[in-house]
Every structure is written in C-alpha cells, then in structure tokens.
Amino acid sequence: MRNIIYHYCSVEAFNAIIQNKTIWLSSVYNLNDYKEIHWIKDKIFKKIQNSITKDNFQKYKTFEELYSKQLPNVYIASFSQGSDLLSQWRAYANDGYGVAIGFNSDYFKKNKMIKTSQVLYDEICQEKQIDLMLKPLDNLDCDIDINSIEFKNICKEIIIDINNLSARSKNELFKEEQEVRLIHNPKIIDDKKNKKFIFKDNLSKMKFRSVCGNLIPYFELKFEEEIKDIPAILEIVKGPKNKFIEQEVKIFLSLNGFYSVDIKSSKSSYR
C-alpha cells in the first residue's frame, strides 16, 4: 500500500482538520451508505441458515441472537489511495470545490489504538474470511451449554472479528474508490451497578455531533506532532473547481505547523 492516503473533504472541513489537527473516527453505524453495515451481516445470516440442522439448531440460533443484539464498537475514518478521483470529488469534496488531504499512512502505524486497513472488495476473499471466523462455532459440540461462560466468550470473540471484517468490507461495485480506513475498537462497558458507561482503550472522550436529525458518536484522533521525523501530512490536492491561491494555502499550512507540504492541482476534466 502506498504511504499516502487521501481524505477528500470540503474547504470548511479542511480548515477545521488542519487548525484542530484532528481526524474524527465515527461509528460504523453512521456510514454514508447504510447498506454497508449489512453487507457482511447478510452473508453471516446466510451461512448460519445453510449450516443449521435439527442437531445443531440451538447452537447456531443462539449465536445468531447474540450477533443481532450486539452493536459493533467500531469507529472509522475513510481515506482513498487515489489522489484524483472524480467520484470522490463529487461525493466528498463539495462537488470538486474541496481538497484531498494526503496523509502519511506510516504516521498512523505508531498508534496502537488504531489499525490501517485497505477495504476488502473481493467477495470470494470475504466469504473465506467468514468461514474461518465461524470455524470455532462450527467445531463446538452440538450439545454445548449455550448458557455457559465458555460458549458466550467464544461467541463474543467471533462477533468482534466479524464486526471488524464488516468495517473493512464493501461491495465490489465500490472498488473504484480504492478506500482505506482507520479503524478504532474501544471497549465500552455498561456498568449497570454504578449507572454509567466505562471506556477503555479509547482515543479520546466519546463526543457527539448532530447531523440530519441524528446523533453521531465519534472519537478524536490527534496528529499534533511528528513521530520520529514522520510527518502526518505530505501533500494537498486541490479539487477541479477549487479556488485556492497556492501561496495562501502554503501560509495557512505553515501557520498551523505544516510547512513542508506539497500543493498539487487536480488533473481531472470536470464540468
């Protein structure tokens, strides 16, 4: 994978990201295309239905119920390996008036609380990974105690793996996006005794923003300082309709601690 990954955004979002030196990782349940979260889920349900017999019915149905009830604690930020894609300009960069921020993927590898993953579009590979993840469930005795700690822990680990696969999988029709995602898996524990939620291994405090009548939870990823001479941002690509004056952008970036950043212009033919 190239070490530059691009975040397409509007000028307003660019201004906020650079000045705050922050990327938001939002709940996977609030993706632009709601169908994304069901892409793997539908495959899981189909696999279960195909595996059920009268002997193992209780085992698979109990897992299915647990999987349906457990919302994924998965938070993502989306990027692309492509620096000048018309589909991205149109969808995420204010119809070409925005920019693509070229982040250094090596910068994020030092943070143990996030993973950098290319989106998996190959449906055959997705199916193989699902089969591997469900193997521990398949191997359990049909008469296992479904109320046992052992069974629940095995199911929990499988569900975590599945949710992470869901966060990095899409329909092959979206392959042109060349998407890369930063993935964060905080532990969120419902402490009913003390009437509060406990957060562990989280990037920041959970925050919320309101969008179109919905509350969207997110965590903040800071990129304030270079890590062992590894800069966070390598280049900025101006969209096909972008109005930036290059010298002014350089000054803006410099004032916010990003002096050595290349400024490029889109080569896309755009109307």
PDB file of C-alpha atoms in Angstrom:
ATOM      1  CA  MET A   1       0.000   0.000   0.000  1.00  0.00           C
ATOM      2  CA  ARG A   2       1.300   3.481  -0.880  1.00  0.00           C
ATOM      3  CA  ASN A   3       2.261   5.539   2.130  1.00  0.00           C
ATOM      4  CA  ILE A   4      -0.082   8.394   1.127  1.00  0.00           C
ATOM      5  CA  ILE A   5      -3.798   8.050   1.795  1.00  0.00           C
ATOM      6  CA  TYR A   6      -6.192  10.832   0.809  1.00  0.00           C
ATOM      7  CA  HIS A   7      -9.066  12.290   2.768  1.00  0.00           C
ATOM      8  CA  TYR A   8     -11.441  14.106   0.415  1.00  0.00           C
ATOM      9  CA  CYS A   9     -13.311  16.932   2.109  1.00  0.00           C
ATOM     10  CA  SER A  10     -14.860  20.377   1.731  1.00  0.00           C
ATOM     11  CA  VAL A  11     -12.874  23.566   2.325  1.00  0.00           C
ATOM     12  CA  GLU A  12     -14.699  24.027   5.640  1.00  0.00           C
ATOM     13  CA  ALA A  13     -13.725  20.541   6.817  1.00  0.00           C
ATOM     14  CA  PHE A  14     -10.140  21.082   5.586  1.00  0.00           C
ATOM     15  CA  ASN A  15      -9.905  24.277   7.626  1.00  0.00           C
ATOM     16  CA  ALA A  16     -11.153  22.523  10.776  1.00  0.00           C
ATOM     17  CA  ILE A  17      -8.942  19.430  10.329  1.00  0.00           C
ATOM     18  CA  ILE A  18      -5.767  21.475   9.865  1.00  0.00           C
ATOM     19  CA  GLN A  19      -6.426  24.030  12.612  1.00  0.00           C
ATOM     20  CA  ASN A  20      -7.568  21.451  15.164  1.00  0.00           C
ATOM     21  CA  LYS A  21      -5.057  18.828  13.974  1.00  0.00           C
ATOM     22  CA  THR A  22      -7.768  16.258  14.454  1.00  0.00           C
ATOM     23  CA  ILE A  23      -9.488  13.491  12.486  1.00  0.00           C
ATOM     24  CA  TRP A  24     -12.877  12.158  13.563  1.00  0.00           C
ATOM     25  CA  LEU A  25     -13.492   8.416  13.680  1.00  0.00           C
ATOM     26  CA  SER A  26     -17.253   7.882  13.580  1.00  0.00           C
ATOM     27  CA  SER A  27     -19.441   4.921  14.426  1.00  0.00           C
ATOM     28  CA  VAL A  28     -19.596   2.345  11.643  1.00  0.00           C
ATOM     29  CA  TYR A  29     -23.375   2.503  12.067  1.00  0.00           C
ATOM     30  CA  ASN A  30     -23.344   6.028  10.638  1.00  0.00           C
ATOM     31  CA  LEU A  31     -21.682   5.403   7.284  1.00  0.00           C
ATOM     32  CA  ASN A  32     -22.907   7.393   4.283  1.00  0.00           C
ATOM     33  CA  ASP A  33     -24.327   4.228   2.766  1.00  0.00           C
ATOM     34  CA  TYR A  34     -26.337   2.441   5.461  1.00  0.00           C
ATOM     35  CA  LYS A  35     -26.289  -0.761   3.371  1.00  0.00           C
ATOM     36  CA  GLU A  36     -22.557  -1.147   4.073  1.00  0.00           C
ATOM     37  CA  ILE A  37     -23.101  -2.404   7.602  1.00  0.00           C
ATOM     38  CA  HIS A  38     -25.411  -5.148   6.315  1.00  0.00           C
ATOM     39  CA  TRP A  39     -23.069  -6.369   3.574  1.00  0.00           C
ATOM     40  CA  ILE A  40     -21.236  -8.859   5.812  1.00  0.00           C
ATOM     41  CA  LYS A  41     -24.157  -9.314   8.213  1.00  0.00           C
ATOM     42  CA  ASP A  42     -26.343 -10.670   5.415  1.00  0.00           C
ATOM     43  CA  LYS A  43     -23.598 -13.126   4.467  1.00  0.00           C
ATOM     44  CA  ILE A  44     -23.302 -14.287   8.093  1.00  0.00           C
ATOM     45  CA  PHE A  45     -27.028 -14.955   8.374  1.00  0.00           C
ATOM     46  CA  LYS A  46     -26.967 -16.860   5.090  1.00  0.00           C
ATOM     47  CA  LYS A  47     -24.039 -19.017   6.281  1.00  0.00           C
ATOM     48  CA  ILE A  48     -25.857 -19.787   9.512  1.00  0.00           C
ATOM     49  CA  GLN A  49     -29.069 -20.743   7.730  1.00  0.00           C
ATOM     50  CA  ASN A  50     -27.109 -23.080   5.465  1.00  0.00           C
ATOM     51  CA  SER A  51     -25.368 -24.685   8.465  1.00  0.00           C
ATOM     52  CA  ILE A  52     -28.387 -25.304  10.668  1.00  0.00           C
ATOM     53  CA  THR A  53     -29.612 -28.866  11.195  1.00  0.00           C
ATOM     54  CA  LYS A  54     -32.019 -30.334  13.734  1.00  0.00           C
ATOM     55  CA  ASP A  55     -28.991 -31.377  15.854  1.00  0.00           C
ATOM     56  CA  ASN A  56     -27.141 -28.045  15.972  1.00  0.00           C
ATOM     57  CA  PHE A  57     -30.148 -25.717  15.761  1.00  0.00           C
ATOM     58  CA  GLN A  58     -29.855 -24.335  19.305  1.00  0.00           C
ATOM     59  CA  LYS A  59     -26.146 -23.561  18.975  1.00  0.00           C
ATOM     60  CA  TYR A  60     -26.470 -21.547  15.767  1.00  0.00           C
ATOM     61  CA  LYS A  61     -29.740 -19.819  16.656  1.00  0.00           C
ATOM     62  CA  THR A  62     -28.300 -18.655  19.989  1.00  0.00           C
ATOM     63  CA  PHE A  63     -25.226 -17.281  18.236  1.00  0.00           C
ATOM     64  CA  GLU A  64     -27.440 -15.541  15.696  1.00  0.00           C
ATOM     65  CA  GLU A  65     -29.410 -13.877  18.500  1.00  0.00           C
ATOM     66  CA  LEU A  66     -26.235 -12.723  20.264  1.00  0.00           C
ATOM     67  CA  TYR A  67     -24.830 -11.367  16.999  1.00  0.00           C
ATOM     68  CA  SER A  68     -28.048  -9.492  16.213  1.00  0.00           C
ATOM     69  CA  LYS A  69     -28.150  -7.823  19.631  1.00  0.00           C
ATOM     70  CA  GLN A  70     -24.514  -6.739  19.924  1.00  0.00           C
ATOM     71  CA  LEU A  71     -23.852  -3.417  18.211  1.00  0.00           C
ATOM     72  CA  PRO A  72     -20.264  -3.124  16.960  1.00  0.00           C
ATOM     73  CA  ASN A  73     -17.869  -0.913  18.914  1.00  0.00           C
ATOM     74  CA  VAL A  74     -16.145   0.048  15.681  1.00  0.00           C
ATOM     75  CA  TYR A  75     -15.257   3.601  14.664  1.00  0.00           C
ATOM     76  CA  ILE A  76     -13.713   4.556  11.349  1.00  0.00           C
ATOM     77  CA  ALA A  77     -12.295   7.372   9.254  1.00  0.00           C
ATOM     78  CA  SER A  78     -12.272   6.947   5.476  1.00  0.00           C
ATOM     79  CA  PHE A  79      -9.488   7.668   3.001  1.00  0.00           C
ATOM     80  CA  SER A  80      -8.589   6.680  -0.546  1.00  0.00           C
ATOM     81  CA  GLN A  81      -5.396   5.542  -2.219  1.00  0.00           C
ATOM     82  CA  GLY A  82      -6.442   7.593  -5.231  1.00  0.00           C
ATOM     83  CA  SER A  83      -5.344  11.234  -5.230  1.00  0.00           C
ATOM     84  CA  ASP A  84      -7.578  12.483  -8.044  1.00  0.00           C
ATOM     85  CA  LEU A  85     -10.808  10.512  -8.372  1.00  0.00           C
ATOM     86  CA  LEU A  86     -13.889  12.143  -9.878  1.00  0.00           C
ATOM     87  CA  SER A  87     -16.239  10.025  -7.788  1.00  0.00           C
ATOM     88  CA  GLN A  88     -14.539  11.213  -4.600  1.00  0.00           C
ATOM     89  CA  TRP A  89     -14.516  14.878  -5.646  1.00  0.00           C
ATOM     90  CA  ARG A  90     -18.234  14.679  -6.338  1.00  0.00           C
ATOM     91  CA  ALA A  91     -19.228  12.742  -3.235  1.00  0.00           C
ATOM     92  CA  TYR A  92     -16.991  14.120  -0.505  1.00  0.00           C
ATOM     93  CA  ALA A  93     -15.277  17.327  -1.652  1.00  0.00           C
ATOM     94  CA  ASN A  94     -18.201  19.661  -2.309  1.00  0.00           C
ATOM     95  CA  ASP A  95     -18.516  18.669  -5.953  1.00  0.00           C
ATOM     96  CA  GLY A  96     -14.856  19.425  -6.675  1.00  0.00           C
ATOM     97  CA  TYR A  97     -14.504  22.703  -4.757  1.00  0.00           C
ATOM     98  CA  GLY A  98     -12.777  20.967  -1.852  1.00  0.00           C
ATOM     99  CA  VAL A  99      -9.419  19.253  -1.407  1.00  0.00           C
ATOM    100  CA  ALA A 100      -7.835  15.862  -0.814  1.00  0.00           C
ATOM    101  CA  ILE A 101      -5.524  15.854   2.208  1.00  0.00           C
ATOM    102  CA  GLY A 102      -2.644  13.455   1.597  1.00  0.00           C
ATOM    103  CA  PHE A 103      -1.875  11.846   4.952  1.00  0.00           C
ATOM    104  CA  ASN A 104       1.209   9.748   5.610  1.00  0.00           C
ATOM    105  CA  SER A 105      -0.115   6.272   6.467  1.00  0.00           C
ATOM    106  CA  ASP A 106       3.176   5.487   8.252  1.00  0.00           C
ATOM    107  CA  TYR A 107       2.291   8.160  10.796  1.00  0.00           C
ATOM    108  CA  PHE A 108      -0.753   6.207  11.983  1.00  0.00           C
ATOM    109  CA  LYS A 109       1.054   2.868  12.295  1.00  0.00           C
ATOM    110  CA  LYS A 110       2.709   4.052  15.511  1.00  0.00           C
ATOM    111  CA  ASN A 111      -0.662   4.390  17.234  1.00  0.00           C
ATOM    112  CA  LYS A 112      -1.596   1.036  18.778  1.00  0.00           C
ATOM    113  CA  MET A 113      -5.238   2.027  19.270  1.00  0.00           C
ATOM    114  CA  ILE A 114      -5.970   2.234  15.535  1.00  0.00           C
ATOM    115  CA  LYS A 115      -5.491  -0.070  12.572  1.00  0.00           C
ATOM    116  CA  THR A 116      -4.964   0.997   8.983  1.00  0.00           C
ATOM    117  CA  SER A 117      -6.754  -1.342   6.610  1.00  0.00           C
ATOM    118  CA  GLN A 118      -7.463  -1.409   2.889  1.00  0.00           C
ATOM    119  CA  VAL A 119     -11.126  -2.064   2.205  1.00  0.00           C
ATOM    120  CA  LEU A 120     -11.735  -5.612   1.023  1.00  0.00           C
ATOM    121  CA  TYR A 121     -13.848  -5.711  -2.140  1.00  0.00           C
ATOM    122  CA  ASP A 122     -13.228  -9.297  -3.272  1.00  0.00           C
ATOM    123  CA  GLU A 123     -16.353 -11.264  -2.364  1.00  0.00           C
ATOM    124  CA  ILE A 124     -14.568 -14.630  -2.531  1.00  0.00           C
ATOM    125  CA  CYS A 125     -11.991 -13.409   0.000  1.00  0.00           C
ATOM    126  CA  GLN A 126     -14.780 -12.088   2.205  1.00  0.00           C
ATOM    127  CA  GLU A 127     -16.510 -15.473   2.147  1.00  0.00           C
ATOM    128  CA  LYS A 128     -13.269 -17.282   3.038  1.00  0.00           C
ATOM    129  CA  GLN A 129     -12.657 -14.987   5.998  1.00  0.00           C
ATOM    130  CA  ILE A 130     -16.211 -15.518   7.235  1.00  0.00           C
ATOM    131  CA  ASP A 131     -15.719 -19.294   7.051  1.00  0.00           C
ATOM    132  CA  LEU A 132     -12.517 -19.010   9.125  1.00  0.00           C
ATOM    133  CA  MET A 133     -14.209 -16.792  11.713  1.00  0.00           C
ATOM    134  CA  LEU A 134     -17.171 -19.151  12.104  1.00  0.00           C
ATOM    135  CA  LYS A 135     -14.932 -22.237  12.386  1.00  0.00           C
ATOM    136  CA  PRO A 136     -14.746 -22.141  16.240  1.00  0.00           C
ATOM    137  CA  LEU A 137     -18.553 -22.118  16.335  1.00  0.00           C
ATOM    138  CA  ASP A 138     -18.781 -24.938  13.799  1.00  0.00           C
ATOM    139  CA  ASN A 139     -16.361 -27.031  15.890  1.00  0.00           C
ATOM    140  CA  LEU A 140     -18.357 -26.736  19.118  1.00  0.00           C
ATOM    141  CA  ASP A 141     -20.335 -29.780  20.234  1.00  0.00           C
ATOM    142  CA  CYS A 142     -23.981 -29.529  19.330  1.00  0.00           C
ATOM    143  CA  ASP A 143     -24.973 -30.195  22.927  1.00  0.00           C
ATOM    144  CA  ILE A 144     -22.788 -27.460  24.434  1.00  0.00           C
ATOM    145  CA  ASP A 145     -24.421 -25.475  27.219  1.00  0.00           C
ATOM    146  CA  ILE A 146     -25.495 -22.272  25.459  1.00  0.00           C
ATOM    147  CA  ASN A 147     -25.691 -20.501  28.831  1.00  0.00           C
ATOM    148  CA  SER A 148     -22.109 -21.336  29.752  1.00  0.00           C
ATOM    149  CA  ILE A 149     -19.337 -18.754  30.043  1.00  0.00           C
ATOM    150  CA  GLU A 150     -17.285 -20.792  27.553  1.00  0.00           C
ATOM    151  CA  PHE A 151     -19.945 -20.580  24.856  1.00  0.00           C
ATOM    152  CA  LYS A 152     -20.615 -16.878  25.404  1.00  0.00           C
ATOM    153  CA  ASN A 153     -16.909 -16.000  25.325  1.00  0.00           C
ATOM    154  CA  ILE A 154     -16.361 -17.927  22.082  1.00  0.00           C
ATOM    155  CA  CYS A 155     -19.347 -16.156  20.515  1.00  0.00           C
ATOM    156  CA  LYS A 156     -18.091 -12.792  21.742  1.00  0.00           C
ATOM    157  CA  GLU A 157     -14.675 -13.248  20.100  1.00  0.00           C
ATOM    158  CA  ILE A 158     -16.273 -14.372  16.827  1.00  0.00           C
ATOM    159  CA  ILE A 159     -18.606 -11.366  16.812  1.00  0.00           C
ATOM    160  CA  ILE A 160     -15.709  -8.953  17.403  1.00  0.00           C
ATOM    161  CA  ASP A 161     -13.848 -10.449  14.426  1.00  0.00           C
ATOM    162  CA  ILE A 162     -16.964 -10.280  12.248  1.00  0.00           C
ATOM    163  CA  ASN A 163     -17.626  -6.651  13.166  1.00  0.00           C
ATOM    164  CA  ASN A 164     -14.078  -5.716  12.213  1.00  0.00           C
ATOM    165  CA  LEU A 165     -14.458  -7.537   8.906  1.00  0.00           C
ATOM    166  CA  SER A 166     -17.691  -5.583   8.344  1.00  0.00           C
ATOM    167  CA  ALA A 167     -15.823  -2.325   8.958  1.00  0.00           C
ATOM    168  CA  ARG A 168     -13.348  -3.076   6.172  1.00  0.00           C
ATOM    169  CA  SER A 169     -15.546  -4.787   3.587  1.00  0.00           C
ATOM    170  CA  LYS A 170     -17.688  -3.406   0.769  1.00  0.00           C
ATOM    171  CA  ASN A 171     -19.455  -4.470  -2.376  1.00  0.00           C
ATOM    172  CA  GLU A 172     -17.091  -4.845  -5.357  1.00  0.00           C
ATOM    173  CA  LEU A 173     -19.108  -2.129  -7.149  1.00  0.00           C
ATOM    174  CA  PHE A 174     -17.280   0.416  -4.959  1.00  0.00           C
ATOM    175  CA  LYS A 175     -13.811  -0.847  -5.882  1.00  0.00           C
ATOM    176  CA  GLU A 176     -13.003   2.304  -7.865  1.00  0.00           C
ATOM    177  CA  GLU A 177     -12.909   4.251  -4.581  1.00  0.00           C
ATOM    178  CA  GLN A 178      -9.681   2.453  -3.527  1.00  0.00           C
ATOM    179  CA  GLU A 179     -10.759   3.029   0.058  1.00  0.00           C
ATOM    180  CA  VAL A 180      -8.523   2.754   3.109  1.00  0.00           C
ATOM    181  CA  ARG A 181      -9.910   3.004   6.634  1.00  0.00           C
ATOM    182  CA  LEU A 182      -8.543   3.850  10.034  1.00  0.00           C
ATOM    183  CA  ILE A 183     -10.322   1.534  12.482  1.00  0.00           C
ATOM    184  CA  HIS A 184     -10.680   2.062  16.237  1.00  0.00           C
ATOM    185  CA  ASN A 185     -12.086  -0.554  18.654  1.00  0.00           C
ATOM    186  CA  PRO A 186     -12.605   0.985  22.092  1.00  0.00           C
ATOM    187  CA  LYS A 187     -14.033  -1.106  24.907  1.00  0.00           C
ATOM    188  CA  ILE A 188     -17.359   0.308  26.083  1.00  0.00           C
ATOM    189  CA  ILE A 189     -18.761  -1.389  29.188  1.00  0.00           C
ATOM    190  CA  ASP A 190     -22.267  -0.815  30.513  1.00  0.00           C
ATOM    191  CA  ASP A 191     -21.726  -0.583  34.273  1.00  0.00           C
ATOM    192  CA  LYS A 192     -25.323  -1.063  35.383  1.00  0.00           C
ATOM    193  CA  LYS A 193     -24.395  -1.198  39.064  1.00  0.00           C
ATOM    194  CA  ASN A 194     -22.918   2.303  39.027  1.00  0.00           C
ATOM    195  CA  LYS A 195     -25.269   3.548  36.311  1.00  0.00           C
ATOM    196  CA  LYS A 196     -22.611   4.635  33.842  1.00  0.00           C
ATOM    197  CA  PHE A 197     -20.608   3.531  30.829  1.00  0.00           C
ATOM    198  CA  ILE A 198     -16.913   2.770  31.244  1.00  0.00           C
ATOM    199  CA  PHE A 199     -14.490   3.412  28.364  1.00  0.00           C
ATOM    200  CA  LYS A 200     -11.172   1.607  27.943  1.00  0.00           C
ATOM    201  CA  ASP A 201      -8.511   1.784  25.217  1.00  0.00           C
ATOM    202  CA  ASN A 202     -10.254   4.800  23.679  1.00  0.00           C
ATOM    203  CA  LEU A 203      -8.520   7.508  21.655  1.00  0.00           C
ATOM    204  CA  SER A 204     -10.393  10.315  23.378  1.00  0.00           C
ATOM    205  CA  LYS A 205     -13.615  11.016  25.202  1.00  0.00           C
ATOM    206  CA  MET A 206     -16.607   9.972  23.133  1.00  0.00           C
ATOM    207  CA  LYS A 207     -18.188  13.021  21.518  1.00  0.00           C
ATOM    208  CA  PHE A 208     -21.381  13.520  19.551  1.00  0.00           C
ATOM    209  CA  ARG A 209     -22.423  15.683  16.628  1.00  0.00           C
ATOM    210  CA  SER A 210     -25.903  16.185  15.257  1.00  0.00           C
ATOM    211  CA  VAL A 211     -26.461  15.524  11.541  1.00  0.00           C
ATOM    212  CA  CYS A 212     -29.837  15.434   9.785  1.00  0.00           C
ATOM    213  CA  GLY A 213     -31.768  14.751  12.956  1.00  0.00           C
ATOM    214  CA  ASN A 214     -29.376  12.078  14.220  1.00  0.00           C
ATOM    215  CA  LEU A 215     -26.727  11.982  16.962  1.00  0.00           C
ATOM    216  CA  ILE A 216     -23.464  10.523  15.671  1.00  0.00           C
ATOM    217  CA  PRO A 217     -20.811   9.362  18.180  1.00  0.00           C
ATOM    218  CA  TYR A 218     -17.141   9.787  17.346  1.00  0.00           C
ATOM    219  CA  PHE A 219     -13.639   9.779  18.784  1.00  0.00           C
ATOM    220  CA  GLU A 220     -10.897  12.282  18.025  1.00  0.00           C
ATOM    221  CA  LEU A 221      -7.522  11.247  16.615  1.00  0.00           C
ATOM    222  CA  LYS A 222      -4.904  13.958  17.132  1.00  0.00           C
ATOM    223  CA  PHE A 223      -1.927  14.416  14.794  1.00  0.00           C
ATOM    224  CA  GLU A 224      -0.279  17.325  16.616  1.00  0.00           C
ATOM    225  CA  GLU A 225       3.379  16.311  16.434  1.00  0.00           C
ATOM    226  CA  GLU A 226       5.688  14.463  14.078  1.00  0.00           C
ATOM    227  CA  ILE A 227       6.582  10.946  15.221  1.00  0.00           C
ATOM    228  CA  LYS A 228      10.331  10.360  14.851  1.00  0.00           C
ATOM    229  CA  ASP A 229      10.535  12.677  11.830  1.00  0.00           C
ATOM    230  CA  ILE A 230       7.489  11.058  10.210  1.00  0.00           C
ATOM    231  CA  PRO A 231       5.198  13.941   9.130  1.00  0.00           C
ATOM    232  CA  ALA A 232       1.437  13.483   9.357  1.00  0.00           C
ATOM    233  CA  ILE A 233       0.607  15.280   6.079  1.00  0.00           C
ATOM    234  CA  LEU A 234       2.612  15.007   2.862  1.00  0.00           C
ATOM    235  CA  GLU A 235       0.528  16.829   0.251  1.00  0.00           C
ATOM    236  CA  ILE A 236      -2.678  18.674  -0.534  1.00  0.00           C
ATOM    237  CA  VAL A 237      -4.500  18.128  -3.832  1.00  0.00           C
ATOM    238  CA  LYS A 238      -6.815  20.934  -4.885  1.00  0.00           C
ATOM    239  CA  GLY A 239     -10.108  19.832  -6.401  1.00  0.00           C
ATOM    240  CA  PRO A 240     -11.047  20.523 -10.051  1.00  0.00           C
ATOM    241  CA  LYS A 241     -13.114  23.576  -9.036  1.00  0.00           C
ATOM    242  CA  ASN A 242     -11.010  24.641  -6.069  1.00  0.00           C
ATOM    243  CA  LYS A 243     -10.267  28.387  -5.806  1.00  0.00           C
ATOM    244  CA  PHE A 244      -7.237  28.312  -3.506  1.00  0.00           C
ATOM    245  CA  ILE A 245      -4.260  30.565  -4.225  1.00  0.00           C
ATOM    246  CA  GLU A 246      -1.241  28.322  -3.707  1.00  0.00           C
ATOM    247  CA  GLN A 247       0.849  30.823  -1.759  1.00  0.00           C
ATOM    248  CA  GLU A 248      -2.023  31.487   0.641  1.00  0.00           C
ATOM    249  CA  VAL A 249      -2.547  27.765   1.256  1.00  0.00           C
ATOM    250  CA  LYS A 250       1.159  27.360   1.994  1.00  0.00           C
ATOM    251  CA  ILE A 251       0.973  30.182   4.547  1.00  0.00           C
ATOM    252  CA  PHE A 252      -2.139  28.665   6.134  1.00  0.00           C
ATOM    253  CA  LEU A 253      -0.458  25.274   6.450  1.00  0.00           C
ATOM    254  CA  SER A 254       2.777  26.788   7.743  1.00  0.00           C
ATOM    255  CA  LEU A 255       0.984  28.786  10.457  1.00  0.00           C
ATOM    256  CA  ASN A 256      -0.527  25.529  11.663  1.00  0.00           C
ATOM    257  CA  GLY A 257       2.756  23.619  11.748  1.00  0.00           C
ATOM    258  CA  PHE A 258       2.752  22.044   8.288  1.00  0.00           C
ATOM    259  CA  TYR A 259       5.395  23.916   6.319  1.00  0.00           C
ATOM    260  CA  SER A 260       6.819  21.118   4.148  1.00  0.00           C
ATOM    261  CA  VAL A 261       3.615  20.072   2.380  1.00  0.00           C
ATOM    262  CA  ASP A 262       3.359  19.815  -1.414  1.00  0.00           C
ATOM    263  CA  ILE A 263       0.438  21.576  -3.099  1.00  0.00           C
ATOM    264  CA  LYS A 264      -0.935  19.924  -6.229  1.00  0.00           C
ATOM    265  CA  SER A 265      -3.881  20.515  -8.525  1.00  0.00           C
ATOM    266  CA  SER A 266      -6.377  18.006  -9.848  1.00  0.00           C
ATOM    267  CA  LYS A 267      -5.918  16.982 -13.472  1.00  0.00           C
ATOM    268  CA  SER A 268      -9.482  15.736 -13.778  1.00  0.00           C
ATOM    269  CA  SER A 269     -11.654  17.026 -16.592  1.00  0.00           C
ATOM    270  CA  TYR A 270     -14.666  18.326 -14.741  1.00  0.00           C
ATOM    271  CA  ARG A 271     -17.756  20.346 -15.587  1.00  0.00           C
TER     272      ARG A 271
END
